[in-house]
Amino acid sequence: MQQITRAGEPLDVAGTLPAKGQAAPEMTLTNTDLQDVTLDTYAGKRKVLNIIPSVDTPTCAMSTRHFNELASNLADTVVLVVSADLPFAAKRFCGAEGLDNVETLSTFRHPEFREAWGVALCNNPMEGLCARAVVVLDADNRVLHSELVSELKNEPDYEAALAVLG
């Protein structure tokens, strides 16, 4: 069991975040059209997974906005914002913010994602949500970069995540 903190208080996180060089675990998530998608949906593209608890929190909203801005400069790359938010809420957020360079995906029908990807908050009031993490995959779904953010209120290291995409 891994641990992160929220305002300095420890939170348990189940699973193990995929490590650099590993093949990404399988995943099925739900998009804003209520369709299930997998890594194969984005075949041939590099993928930046911005994994967050909810777009309804300030840091999550900020990281989604920031990755949206950065994504416009990334060739052959898709930015996937993964959370437990319902697809309707994520779509509404992106629409209201004018964010069209990221795709939001939900774990609401696929809770197995959280543990398989090492981001399952558990044994605390935030159980059922994802810890904040960034995983960058190449076009063949090999992990180029992974970061489990140690303090939930902190933003990820954007520069390190994007540096591996050259």
N, CA and C of each residue as an Amber inpcrd file, in Angstrom:
protein
   498
   0.8560000  -1.1740000   0.0000000   0.0000000   0.0000000   0.0000000
   0.9020000   1.2370000   0.0000000   0.6230000   2.1330000  -0.9400000
   1.3450000   3.3970000  -1.0010000   0.6170000   4.4200000  -0.1380000
   1.2730000   5.5130000   0.1550000   0.6270000   6.6100000   0.8570000
   0.9870000   7.9340000   0.1980000   0.0050000   8.8210000   0.1860000
   0.2010000  10.2160000  -0.1700000  -0.3840000  11.0080000   0.9880000
  -0.4040000  12.3180000   0.8650000  -1.0290000  13.1300000   1.9140000
  -2.0540000  14.0690000   1.3020000  -2.9690000  14.4870000   2.1530000
  -3.9380000  15.5310000   1.8150000  -3.8660000  16.5340000   2.9470000
  -3.3330000  17.7200000   2.6660000  -3.0950000  18.7410000   3.6860000
  -2.2670000  18.1520000   4.8260000  -1.2950000  17.3220000   4.4630000
  -0.3790000  16.7400000   5.4360000  -0.8670000  15.4740000   6.1180000
  -2.1430000  15.1330000   5.9570000  -2.7000000  13.9210000   6.5650000
  -2.5190000  12.7410000   5.6080000  -2.0600000  11.5870000   6.1070000
  -1.8140000  10.4500000   5.2150000  -3.1000000   9.8630000   4.6180000
  -2.9890000   9.4630000   3.3490000  -4.0520000   8.7670000   2.6340000
  -3.4600000   7.5060000   2.0190000  -4.1560000   6.3840000   2.1690000
  -3.7200000   5.1410000   1.5460000  -4.1020000   5.1220000   0.0760000
  -3.2110000   4.5410000  -0.7310000  -3.4380000   4.3820000  -2.1620000
  -3.1320000   2.9330000  -2.5160000  -4.1330000   2.2210000  -3.0320000
  -3.9640000   0.8140000  -3.4000000  -3.4740000   0.6960000  -4.8320000
  -2.7490000  -0.3760000  -5.0830000  -2.2220000  -0.6340000  -6.4130000
  -0.8360000  -0.0400000  -6.5690000  -0.2600000  -0.2550000  -7.7370000
   1.0800000   0.2530000  -8.0320000   1.0440000   1.0090000  -9.3530000
   1.4680000   2.2500000  -9.3130000   1.5170000   3.0680000 -10.5250000
   2.4710000   2.4080000 -11.5210000   2.0830000   2.3140000 -12.7930000
   2.9970000   1.7390000 -13.7870000   4.3250000   2.4990000 -13.8160000
   5.4050000   1.7630000 -13.8920000   6.7430000   2.3590000 -13.8540000
   7.2960000   2.5630000 -15.2640000   8.2310000   3.4850000 -15.3630000
   8.9040000   3.7760000 -16.6270000   9.4320000   2.4760000 -17.2320000
   9.1590000   2.2880000 -18.5250000   9.6260000   1.1090000 -19.2510000
   8.6200000  -0.0310000 -19.2890000   7.6500000  -0.0330000 -18.4020000
   6.6450000  -1.0930000 -18.3790000   5.6080000  -0.8780000 -19.4730000
   4.9330000  -1.9650000 -19.8280000   3.7530000  -1.8560000 -20.6820000
   2.6220000  -1.3460000 -19.8040000   1.8160000  -0.4620000 -20.3390000
   0.6830000   0.0800000 -19.5820000  -0.3240000  -1.0330000 -19.3120000
  -0.9420000  -1.0210000 -18.1360000  -2.0070000  -1.9890000 -17.8790000
  -3.1910000  -1.7340000 -18.8200000  -3.9790000  -2.7550000 -19.0230000
  -5.2050000  -2.5730000 -19.8010000  -6.0910000  -1.5600000 -19.0810000
  -6.9500000  -0.9170000 -19.8320000  -7.9080000  -0.0050000 -19.2120000
  -9.1580000   0.0830000 -20.0710000 -10.2660000   0.2240000 -19.4010000
 -11.5240000   0.5620000 -20.0410000 -12.1140000   1.6870000 -19.2150000
 -12.4540000   2.7840000 -19.8820000 -13.0370000   3.9550000 -19.2310000
 -14.1930000   4.4560000 -20.0950000 -14.9710000   5.3670000 -19.5640000
 -16.1490000   5.8640000 -20.2690000 -15.9300000   7.3130000 -20.6920000
 -16.1820000   7.6020000 -21.9810000 -16.0000000   8.9640000 -22.4760000
 -17.2770000   9.7850000 -22.3060000 -17.2540000  11.0140000 -22.7810000
 -18.3960000  11.9100000 -22.5730000 -19.6060000  11.5520000 -23.4310000
 -19.4320000  10.6430000 -24.3830000 -20.5620000  10.1350000 -25.1600000
 -21.1040000   8.8340000 -24.5660000 -20.6400000   8.5060000 -23.3630000
 -21.0250000   7.2900000 -22.6390000 -20.5810000   6.0140000 -23.3440000
 -19.5420000   6.1410000 -24.1660000 -18.9560000   4.9910000 -24.8460000
 -17.7280000   4.5290000 -24.0740000 -17.5600000   3.2160000 -23.9910000
 -16.3490000   2.6910000 -23.3670000 -15.1920000   2.7970000 -24.3490000
 -14.0340000   3.2090000 -23.8280000 -12.8210000   3.3260000 -24.6350000
 -11.6990000   2.5600000 -23.9480000 -10.7200000   2.1610000 -24.7380000
  -9.5400000   1.4580000 -24.2360000  -8.3070000   2.1540000 -24.8000000
  -7.1430000   1.6620000 -24.4640000  -5.9230000   2.2220000 -25.0540000
  -5.9370000   2.0550000 -26.5720000  -6.5460000   0.9740000 -27.0610000
  -6.6290000   0.7540000 -28.5060000  -7.4030000   1.8570000 -29.2250000
  -8.2960000   2.5280000 -28.5110000  -9.0510000   3.6440000 -29.0930000
  -8.0960000   4.7270000 -29.5800000  -6.9420000   4.8360000 -28.9360000
  -5.9670000   5.8830000 -29.2400000  -4.7080000   5.2900000 -29.8780000
  -4.8770000   4.1830000 -30.5900000  -3.7520000   3.4790000 -31.2170000
  -2.9420000   4.4380000 -32.1020000  -1.6260000   4.3100000 -32.0070000
  -0.7350000   5.1180000 -32.8240000  -0.4500000   6.4960000 -32.2670000
  -1.0730000   6.8380000 -31.1470000  -0.8420000   8.1500000 -30.5270000
  -0.1170000   7.9690000 -29.2000000   0.6710000   8.9700000 -28.8670000
   1.2290000   9.0310000 -27.5150000   0.0990000   9.5100000 -26.6050000
   0.1570000   9.0970000 -25.3490000  -0.9310000   9.4200000 -24.4330000
  -0.3850000  10.0180000 -23.1470000  -0.9960000  11.1170000 -22.7270000
  -0.7110000  11.7090000 -21.4240000  -1.9640000  11.5020000 -20.5930000
  -1.8740000  10.6840000 -19.5570000  -2.9980000  10.4730000 -18.6600000
  -2.8320000  11.3900000 -17.4630000  -3.6960000  12.3690000 -17.3700000
  -3.7480000  13.2850000 -16.2310000  -4.8470000  12.7180000 -15.3270000
  -4.4380000  11.9710000 -14.3190000  -5.3780000  11.2700000 -13.4480000
  -5.6310000  12.1520000 -12.2230000  -6.9080000  12.4260000 -11.9620000
  -7.2780000  13.3960000 -10.9190000  -8.4550000  12.8840000 -10.0970000
  -8.6450000  13.4170000  -8.8920000  -9.8410000  13.0420000  -8.1240000
 -11.1380000  13.5530000  -8.7670000 -11.2030000  14.8580000  -9.0950000
 -12.4280000  15.4450000  -9.6480000 -12.1360000  16.8160000 -10.2410000
 -12.7390000  17.1070000 -11.3990000 -12.5630000  18.4280000 -12.0010000
 -13.2130000  19.5190000 -11.1560000 -14.0050000  19.1260000 -10.1680000
 -14.6700000  20.0960000  -9.2940000 -13.7990000  20.5700000  -8.1350000
 -12.5140000  20.3050000  -8.1930000 -11.6040000  20.8170000  -7.1710000
 -10.6160000  21.7770000  -7.8450000 -10.1280000  22.7620000  -7.1070000
  -9.2620000  23.7820000  -7.7310000  -8.0140000  23.2270000  -8.4100000
  -7.2970000  22.3170000  -7.7630000  -6.0570000  21.8110000  -8.3540000
  -6.3410000  20.9560000  -9.5800000  -7.3910000  20.1550000  -9.5190000
  -7.7570000  19.3180000 -10.6690000  -8.1670000  20.1850000 -11.8510000
  -8.9550000  21.2070000 -11.5910000  -9.3630000  22.1280000 -12.6530000
  -8.1400000  22.8130000 -13.2500000  -7.2090000  23.2190000 -12.3940000
  -6.0040000  23.8980000 -12.8570000  -5.1580000  22.9730000 -13.7360000
  -4.9680000  21.7250000 -13.3120000  -4.1400000  20.8070000 -14.1050000
  -4.8210000  20.4740000 -15.4290000  -6.1460000  20.3810000 -15.4310000
  -6.8710000  20.1170000 -16.6770000  -6.6980000  21.2880000 -17.6350000
  -6.8220000  22.4980000 -17.1230000  -6.6110000  23.6900000 -17.9600000
  -5.1760000  23.7400000 -18.4970000  -4.2200000  23.4530000 -17.6120000
  -2.8120000  23.5350000 -18.0010000  -2.4790000  22.4930000 -19.0710000
  -2.9300000  21.2470000 -18.8750000  -2.6680000  20.2300000 -19.8890000
  -3.3930000  20.5520000 -21.1880000  -4.5720000  21.1600000 -21.1250000
  -5.2840000  21.5780000 -22.3300000  -4.4270000  22.5620000 -23.1260000
  -3.8280000  23.5160000 -22.4260000  -2.9630000  24.5090000 -23.0750000
  -1.7250000  23.8480000 -23.6840000  -1.0980000  22.9610000 -22.9280000
   0.1170000  22.2970000 -23.3980000  -0.1670000  21.3420000 -24.5490000
  -1.3380000  20.7180000 -24.5340000  -1.6680000  19.7130000 -25.5410000
  -1.7250000  20.2810000 -26.9440000  -2.0360000  21.5490000 -27.0670000
  -2.1440000  22.1420000 -28.3940000  -0.8060000  22.1410000 -29.1360000
   0.2960000  21.9470000 -28.4070000   1.6310000  21.9430000 -29.0100000
   2.2270000  20.5500000 -29.1700000   1.4550000  19.5050000 -28.8760000
   1.9810000  18.1410000 -28.8840000   1.4970000  17.3820000 -30.1160000
   2.4310000  16.9930000 -30.9730000   2.0720000  16.2450000 -32.1780000
   1.7960000  14.7840000 -31.8290000   0.8210000  14.2110000 -32.4970000
   0.4880000  12.7880000 -32.3420000   0.3020000  12.3730000 -30.8840000
  -0.2940000  13.2590000 -30.0970000  -0.4560000  13.0220000 -28.6660000
  -1.8720000  13.3860000 -28.2540000  -2.4520000  12.5620000 -27.4010000
  -3.7630000  12.8530000 -26.8340000  -3.6030000  12.9900000 -25.3230000
  -4.2640000  13.9810000 -24.7550000  -4.2660000  14.1620000 -23.3050000
  -5.6010000  13.6520000 -22.7890000  -5.5300000  12.6600000 -21.9090000
  -6.7130000  12.0350000 -21.3320000  -6.7980000  12.4140000 -19.8620000
  -7.8740000  13.0740000 -19.4840000  -8.0950000  13.4640000 -18.0940000
  -9.0240000  12.4150000 -17.4920000  -8.4910000  11.6520000 -16.5420000
  -9.2130000  10.5220000 -15.9600000  -9.6300000  10.8670000 -14.5380000
 -10.9300000  10.6890000 -14.2500000 -11.4370000  10.9370000 -12.8980000
 -12.6760000  10.0770000 -12.6650000 -13.1900000  10.1220000 -11.4500000
 -14.4380000   9.4340000 -11.1260000 -15.6480000  10.3040000 -11.4490000
 -15.4180000  11.5070000 -11.9810000 -16.5310000  12.3840000 -12.3450000
 -17.4340000  11.6950000 -13.3610000 -18.7280000  11.9640000 -13.2630000
 -19.6300000  11.4820000 -14.2970000 -19.2800000  12.1600000 -15.6140000
 -19.4330000  11.4630000 -16.7280000 -19.1190000  12.0690000 -18.0250000
 -19.8590000  13.3820000 -18.2690000 -21.0840000  13.5090000 -17.7650000
 -21.8550000  14.7380000 -17.9490000 -21.1530000  15.9230000 -17.2840000
 -20.6600000  15.7040000 -16.0590000 -20.0010000  16.7760000 -15.3120000
 -18.6930000  17.1820000 -15.9830000 -17.9150000  16.2050000 -16.4260000
 -16.6470000  16.5070000 -17.0860000 -16.8820000  17.2620000 -18.3930000
 -17.8980000  16.8400000 -19.1440000 -18.2260000  17.5170000 -20.4010000
 -18.6700000  18.9520000 -20.1340000 -19.4800000  19.1410000 -19.1150000
 -19.9560000  20.4810000 -18.7540000 -18.7730000  21.3660000 -18.3560000
 -17.8540000  20.8280000 -17.5530000 -16.6850000  21.5880000 -17.1250000
 -15.8570000  22.0270000 -18.3300000 -15.5280000  21.0950000 -19.2110000
 -14.7000000  21.4340000 -20.3670000 -15.4100000  22.4220000 -21.2870000
 -16.7210000  22.2640000 -21.4560000 -17.4890000  23.1970000 -22.2740000
 -17.4760000  24.5950000 -21.6960000 -17.7010000  24.7000000 -20.3940000
 -17.7270000  26.0050000 -19.7240000 -16.3640000  26.6760000 -19.7580000
 -15.3030000  25.8660000 -19.7200000 -13.9370000  26.3960000 -19.7080000
 -13.3610000  26.5800000 -21.1120000 -14.0540000  26.0820000 -22.1330000
 -13.5380000  26.1710000 -23.4980000 -12.3380000  25.2680000 -23.7300000
 -12.3200000  24.1160000 -23.0730000 -11.1940000  23.1880000 -23.1840000
 -11.4970000  22.1480000 -24.2540000 -10.7760000  22.2080000 -25.3550000
 -11.0390000  21.2590000 -26.4340000  -9.8040000  20.4760000 -26.8630000
  -8.7190000  20.5670000 -26.0930000  -7.5000000  19.8180000 -26.4060000
  -7.2800000  18.6390000 -25.4600000  -8.2510000  18.3610000 -24.5940000
  -8.1690000  17.2120000 -23.6970000  -9.4390000  16.3840000 -23.8670000
  -9.3270000  15.0980000 -23.5640000 -10.4910000  14.2250000 -23.5420000
 -10.6830000  13.7650000 -22.1030000 -11.9060000  13.8910000 -21.6110000
 -12.1800000  13.4390000 -20.2510000 -12.7540000  12.0340000 -20.2840000
 -12.2760000  11.2170000 -19.3640000 -12.7030000   9.8250000 -19.2490000
 -13.0530000   9.5470000 -17.7950000 -14.0750000   8.7250000 -17.5950000
 -14.5710000   8.4560000 -16.2520000 -14.3650000   7.0060000 -15.8380000
 -14.0860000   6.8390000 -14.5510000 -13.9680000   5.5060000 -13.9550000
 -15.3020000   5.0260000 -13.3960000 -16.3850000   5.7840000 -13.5690000
 -17.6240000   5.4930000 -12.8540000 -18.1760000   4.0970000 -13.1410000
 -17.9810000   3.5570000 -14.3270000 -18.4030000   2.1850000 -14.6310000
 -17.2470000   1.2030000 -14.5440000 -16.0610000   1.7160000 -14.3100000
 -14.8590000   0.8800000 -14.3610000 -13.9380000   1.1440000 -13.1700000
 -14.3980000   0.8410000 -11.9710000 -13.5720000   1.1190000 -10.7820000
 -12.2720000   0.3140000 -10.7510000 -12.1860000  -0.7610000 -11.5180000
 -10.9690000  -1.5780000 -11.5440000  -9.7680000  -0.7780000 -12.0530000
 -10.0130000   0.2730000 -12.8180000  -8.9170000   1.1170000 -13.3220000
  -8.0680000   1.6390000 -12.1760000  -8.7220000   2.0940000 -11.1170000
  -8.0090000   2.7720000 -10.0310000  -6.9140000   1.8900000  -9.4250000
  -7.2300000   0.6610000  -9.1080000  -6.2090000  -0.2030000  -8.5070000
  -5.2120000  -0.7000000  -9.5510000  -5.6870000  -1.0430000 -10.7510000
  -4.7910000  -1.5260000 -11.8120000  -3.7330000  -0.4880000 -12.1750000
  -4.0830000   0.7920000 -12.0380000  -3.1530000   1.8630000 -12.3710000
  -2.5050000   2.4810000 -11.1360000  -2.7750000   1.9210000  -9.9380000
  -2.0970000   2.3700000  -8.7200000  -2.5250000   3.7150000  -8.2040000
  -3.8030000   4.0750000  -8.4040000  -4.2870000   5.3920000  -7.9770000
  -5.5540000   5.3070000  -7.1190000  -5.8270000   4.1310000  -6.5490000
  -7.0770000   3.9160000  -5.8030000  -6.9730000   4.4550000  -4.3800000
  -7.5930000   5.6060000  -4.1350000  -7.6680000   6.1040000  -2.7630000
  -8.5520000   5.1410000  -1.9810000  -8.0940000   4.7460000  -0.7890000
  -8.8490000   3.7630000  -0.0170000  -8.6280000   3.9830000   1.4820000
  -9.5100000   3.3840000   2.2750000  -9.4270000   3.4590000   3.7400000
  -9.4880000   4.8930000   4.2630000 -10.1870000   5.7560000   3.5330000
 -10.3190000   7.1460000   3.9520000 -11.5830000   7.7290000   3.3150000
 -11.9960000   8.9180000   3.7230000 -13.2380000   9.4950000   3.1810000
 -13.2200000   9.7250000   1.6680000 -12.0570000   9.7040000   1.0360000
 -11.9740000   9.9300000  -0.4130000 -11.9820000   8.6200000  -1.2040000
 -12.2550000   7.5120000  -0.5130000 -12.3080000   6.2140000  -1.1730000
 -13.2650000   6.2640000  -2.3610000 -12.8370000   5.6580000  -3.4640000
 -13.6330000   5.6730000  -4.6860000 -13.1360000   6.6930000  -5.6920000
 -12.2740000   7.6000000  -5.2400000 -11.6730000   8.5890000  -6.1390000
 -10.2580000   8.1610000  -6.4910000  -9.6990000   8.8040000  -7.4910000
  -8.3160000   8.5640000  -7.8970000  -7.3830000   9.5300000  -7.1770000
  -6.2000000   9.0530000  -6.8470000  -5.1330000   9.9370000  -6.4060000
  -4.6560000  10.7160000  -7.6300000  -3.9770000  11.8190000  -7.4020000
  -3.4530000  12.6260000  -8.5180000  -2.1750000  11.9730000  -9.0510000
  -2.1510000  11.7480000 -10.3590000  -0.9900000  11.1210000 -10.9920000
  -0.9350000  11.5340000 -12.4530000   0.2370000  11.3820000 -13.0370000
   0.4230000  11.5760000 -14.4710000   1.2080000  10.3820000 -14.9870000
   0.6960000   9.7830000 -16.0460000   1.3910000   8.6820000 -16.7140000
   1.4570000   9.0380000 -18.1930000   2.6580000   9.0030000 -18.7570000
   2.8650000   9.3080000 -20.1720000   3.2480000   8.0160000 -20.8740000
   2.5380000   7.7320000 -21.9650000   2.7730000   6.5100000 -22.7390000
   3.2400000   6.8560000 -24.1480000   4.0840000   6.0000000 -24.7050000
   4.4410000   6.1750000 -26.1090000   3.3270000   5.5850000 -26.9760000
   3.4920000   5.6050000 -28.2750000   2.4550000   5.1270000 -29.1890000
   2.2050000   3.6300000 -29.0510000   3.1650000   2.9010000 -28.4590000
   3.0170000   1.4580000 -28.2410000   2.5860000   1.1340000 -26.8110000
   2.1620000   2.1550000 -26.0690000   1.6620000   2.0180000 -24.6930000
   2.7210000   1.5790000 -23.6860000   3.9590000   1.9540000 -23.9420000
   5.0360000   1.7810000 -22.9630000   5.1060000   3.0500000 -22.1390000
   5.3440000   2.8860000 -20.8500000   5.3930000   4.0260000 -19.9380000
   6.7140000   4.7790000 -20.1290000   6.5880000   6.0540000 -20.4430000
   7.7530000   6.9370000 -20.5800000   7.9950000   7.7170000 -19.2920000
   6.9230000   7.9690000 -18.5570000   7.0050000   8.7880000 -17.3330000
   5.8110000   8.4330000 -16.4580000   6.0510000   8.3740000 -15.1440000
   4.9230000   8.2290000 -14.2190000   5.2330000   8.9760000 -12.9330000
   4.1970000   9.6220000 -12.4170000   4.3280000  10.3900000 -11.1750000
   3.0420000  10.2540000 -10.3770000   3.1640000   9.7480000  -9.1660000
   2.0840000   9.7950000  -8.1910000   2.3790000  11.0110000  -7.3340000
   1.5260000  12.0170000  -7.4070000   1.7870000  13.2690000  -6.6990000
   1.6520000  13.0070000  -5.1990000   2.7050000  13.3360000  -4.4510000
   2.7730000  12.9550000  -3.0410000   1.8210000  13.7340000  -2.1310000
   1.4540000  14.9430000  -2.5180000   0.4850000  15.7500000  -1.7540000
  -0.6840000  16.0540000  -2.6860000  -1.8690000  15.6120000  -2.3150000
  -3.0360000  15.6760000  -3.1910000  -3.3470000  17.0780000  -3.6970000
  -3.0530000  18.0960000  -2.9010000  -3.3790000  19.4630000  -3.3270000
  -2.3380000  20.0620000  -4.2740000  -1.2210000  19.3580000  -4.4840000
  -0.1690000  19.8650000  -5.3670000  -0.4270000  19.4870000  -6.8220000
   0.0740000  20.3140000  -7.7220000   0.0020000  20.0120000  -9.1460000
   1.1190000  19.0330000  -9.5100000   0.9350000  18.3070000 -10.6120000
   2.0090000  17.4110000 -11.0510000   3.1670000  18.2090000 -11.6380000
   4.2620000  17.5220000 -11.9010000   5.4350000  18.1230000 -12.5290000
   5.2200000  18.0980000 -14.0470000   4.6150000  19.1640000 -14.5640000
   4.2760000  19.2330000 -15.9950000   5.5230000  19.1070000 -16.8670000
   6.5980000  19.8030000 -16.4760000   7.8130000  19.7990000 -17.2890000
   8.3810000  18.4030000 -17.4320000   8.4410000  17.6600000 -16.3370000
   8.9820000  16.2970000 -16.3950000   8.1020000  15.4050000 -17.2620000
   6.7890000  15.5750000 -17.1460000   5.8740000  14.7430000 -17.9430000
   6.0480000  15.0150000 -19.4300000   6.1590000  16.2640000 -19.7960000
   6.2270000  16.6050000 -21.2090000   7.6340000  16.4810000 -21.7990000
   8.6490000  16.5070000 -20.9370000  10.0320000  16.3870000 -21.4200000
  10.2570000  15.0560000 -22.1350000   9.5670000  14.0080000 -21.7060000
   9.7730000  12.6890000 -22.3240000   9.1480000  12.6090000 -23.7130000
   8.3410000  13.5990000 -24.0760000   7.7180000  13.6030000 -25.3990000
   8.5460000  14.3530000 -26.4260000   9.6220000  15.0090000 -25.9190000
  10.5810000  15.7000000 -26.7610000   9.9690000  16.5980000 -27.7270000
